[in-house]
Amino acid sequence: MLRQIIAVTSVNIRSIRQRLGSSSVAIVGIAGVVLVFVAVLSIAEGVNNTMKASGDPNTVLVLRAGSDTEMTSGLGGDQVRVIQDAPGIARDVSGAPLASPELFVVVDHPLKRSGSAANVPLRGVTPEAFKVHDRMKIVEGRNIEFGKNEIIAGRAATRQFAGLTVGTMLKWGESTWQLVGVFEEGGSVSESELWCDVKVLQPAYRRGNSYQSLYAKLESPDSFQQLKDSLTSNPQLTVTAMRAPDYYGTQTETLQRIIRTIGGIIAVLMGVGAVFGAVITMYTAVASRTREIATLRALGFGGLPVVLSVLTEATILAVIGGIIGAAIAWAAFDGYQTATMNFQSFSQIAFSFAVTPALLLQALVYSVAMGLLGGLFPAWRAARLPVVTALREL
């Protein structure tokens, strides 16, 4: 049986070149499906990678209880002082807490690619922010001078939004700001933001002495629970505390769910077309070898070797198409930088497409599945072909 399978399969594979035209139909169809599949899902992978880069497990975020984003949170100045004195927060050499109360607003600014207005986050920070967000570094210009209408822009924001260059004057509402520097923070979501002095931002947006979140460095990795218990048991506070990776991990769940759902629907619809293309290709292959198959059956070859030979050919064509589609997707999209709306913060988030090995493997598995489905019915027909009838066909 094994010798029969190898013999029939090798004959089929060698004859692919004689049917190059019909075989190309299946290869191109499957390559197209894989290309779109990888391209769409690489968006979700890119967003996920950006969020993973944003989470420092030694940083804790404090929000108002019941809030799921900084946009819906609110903390008064008196609450901030109580939080800063809580046990578990690290302190610098002078004894000051490494805690950064921050204000998060959204401003309109035109995108480079379309010129249309989009929401860009403007974050008000204190000097302590640069000790808490210790991966942040200025790569162009300089840092802001506190007390002035100055901003610094994240690297990703400068790539996506128009006019964010050092020295530019920007106007939002009744306030005018000067962009004095550009910063990076290890590819985190903060690079999609603009930062300024919180004490200047508060009156500009009539926020009084209020904030929306507080970021703090933990005294040690094990002190999170101590800090959390202290905050939640304090009757002066109604807040929730979470590690930064946990917070950022939830911030794009809706966006990623939408992308993966759309990608799945597109892949299924296009996959149906690719399967039909593979079916037609394999039916053509079987029809062109009707006498050959009948002769083998007359010589004593069983139906199973014939079935497996057709399925093997369909799988090879699918793998070739999958590899071509995956290679094009990787070359065209991996690292491509863009921005999209984060539906949980209602602001733009800049990220890079990420064509990961796991995603490529998933696409190849999908291509093999399409090939097997496309070859199943033609293989079944070839195995059930009456020998006498087949020998009479031209």
PDB file of N, CA, C and O in Angstrom, residues 1-9 300-306 308:
ATOM      1  N   MET A   1       0.824  -1.208   0.000  1.00  0.00           N
ATOM      2  CA  MET A   1       0.000   0.000   0.000  1.00  0.00           C
ATOM      3  C   MET A   1       0.862   1.263   0.000  1.00  0.00           C
ATOM      4  O   MET A   1       0.609   2.217  -0.738  1.00  0.00           O
ATOM      5  N   LEU A   2       1.914   1.274   0.852  1.00  0.00           N
ATOM      6  CA  LEU A   2       2.782   2.442   0.921  1.00  0.00           C
ATOM      7  C   LEU A   2       3.486   2.690  -0.407  1.00  0.00           C
ATOM      8  O   LEU A   2       3.610   3.828  -0.857  1.00  0.00           O
ATOM      9  N   ARG A   3       3.951   1.575  -1.056  1.00  0.00           N
ATOM     10  CA  ARG A   3       4.620   1.734  -2.355  1.00  0.00           C
ATOM     11  C   ARG A   3       3.659   2.289  -3.401  1.00  0.00           C
ATOM     12  O   ARG A   3       4.051   3.097  -4.242  1.00  0.00           O
ATOM     13  N   GLN A   4       2.417   1.836  -3.349  1.00  0.00           N
ATOM     14  CA  GLN A   4       1.423   2.357  -4.288  1.00  0.00           C
ATOM     15  C   GLN A   4       1.185   3.849  -4.079  1.00  0.00           C
ATOM     16  O   GLN A   4       1.103   4.626  -5.043  1.00  0.00           O
ATOM     17  N   ILE A   5       1.081   4.259  -2.806  1.00  0.00           N
ATOM     18  CA  ILE A   5       0.839   5.675  -2.491  1.00  0.00           C
ATOM     19  C   ILE A   5       1.987   6.534  -3.005  1.00  0.00           C
ATOM     20  O   ILE A   5       1.782   7.571  -3.646  1.00  0.00           O
ATOM     21  N   ILE A   6       3.222   6.078  -2.753  1.00  0.00           N
ATOM     22  CA  ILE A   6       4.400   6.840  -3.192  1.00  0.00           C
ATOM     23  C   ILE A   6       4.466   6.918  -4.707  1.00  0.00           C
ATOM     24  O   ILE A   6       4.740   7.972  -5.292  1.00  0.00           O
ATOM     25  N   ALA A   7       4.153   5.809  -5.375  1.00  0.00           N
ATOM     26  CA  ALA A   7       4.232   5.772  -6.840  1.00  0.00           C
ATOM     27  C   ALA A   7       3.214   6.704  -7.482  1.00  0.00           C
ATOM     28  O   ALA A   7       3.549   7.501  -8.376  1.00  0.00           O
ATOM     29  N   VAL A   8       1.966   6.604  -7.036  1.00  0.00           N
ATOM     30  CA  VAL A   8       0.908   7.422  -7.638  1.00  0.00           C
ATOM     31  C   VAL A   8       1.129   8.897  -7.326  1.00  0.00           C
ATOM     32  O   VAL A   8       0.975   9.773  -8.192  1.00  0.00           O
ATOM     33  N   THR A   9       1.527   9.184  -6.106  1.00  0.00           N
ATOM     34  CA  THR A   9       1.743  10.575  -5.704  1.00  0.00           C
ATOM     35  C   THR A   9       2.886  11.201  -6.494  1.00  0.00           C
ATOM     36  O   THR A   9       2.801  12.355  -6.935  1.00  0.00           O
ATOM     37  N   GLY A 300      -4.179  -2.926 -10.518  1.00  0.00           N
ATOM     38  CA  GLY A 300      -4.260  -3.379  -9.135  1.00  0.00           C
ATOM     39  C   GLY A 300      -4.046  -2.316  -8.083  1.00  0.00           C
ATOM     40  O   GLY A 300      -4.048  -2.619  -6.883  1.00  0.00           O
ATOM     41  N   PHE A 301      -3.847  -1.064  -8.511  1.00  0.00           N
ATOM     42  CA  PHE A 301      -3.698   0.010  -7.526  1.00  0.00           C
ATOM     43  C   PHE A 301      -5.049   0.271  -6.860  1.00  0.00           C
ATOM     44  O   PHE A 301      -6.088   0.333  -7.539  1.00  0.00           O
ATOM     45  N   GLY A 302      -5.051   0.474  -5.534  1.00  0.00           N
ATOM     46  CA  GLY A 302      -6.284   0.693  -4.793  1.00  0.00           C
ATOM     47  C   GLY A 302      -6.785   2.119  -4.888  1.00  0.00           C
ATOM     48  O   GLY A 302      -6.125   3.008  -5.426  1.00  0.00           O
ATOM     49  N   GLY A 303      -7.988   2.359  -4.325  1.00  0.00           N
ATOM     50  CA  GLY A 303      -8.567   3.696  -4.344  1.00  0.00           C
ATOM     51  C   GLY A 303      -7.877   4.646  -3.388  1.00  0.00           C
ATOM     52  O   GLY A 303      -7.773   5.843  -3.659  1.00  0.00           O
ATOM     53  N   LEU A 304      -7.388   4.133  -2.250  1.00  0.00           N
ATOM     54  CA  LEU A 304      -6.757   5.007  -1.256  1.00  0.00           C
ATOM     55  C   LEU A 304      -5.519   5.707  -1.792  1.00  0.00           C
ATOM     56  O   LEU A 304      -5.358   6.910  -1.573  1.00  0.00           O
ATOM     57  N   PRO A 305      -4.608   5.008  -2.493  1.00  0.00           N
ATOM     58  CA  PRO A 305      -3.459   5.725  -3.063  1.00  0.00           C
ATOM     59  C   PRO A 305      -3.861   6.845  -4.011  1.00  0.00           C
ATOM     60  O   PRO A 305      -3.216   7.893  -4.051  1.00  0.00           O
ATOM     61  N   VAL A 306      -4.939   6.635  -4.776  1.00  0.00           N
ATOM     62  CA  VAL A 306      -5.412   7.664  -5.696  1.00  0.00           C
ATOM     63  C   VAL A 306      -5.926   8.874  -4.925  1.00  0.00           C
ATOM     64  O   VAL A 306      -5.613  10.023  -5.243  1.00  0.00           O
ATOM     65  N   LEU A 308      -5.144   9.810  -1.838  1.00  0.00           N
ATOM     66  CA  LEU A 308      -4.038  10.495  -1.176  1.00  0.00           C
ATOM     67  C   LEU A 308      -3.162  11.266  -2.165  1.00  0.00           C
ATOM     68  O   LEU A 308      -2.631  12.324  -1.839  1.00  0.00           O
TER      69      LEU A 308
END
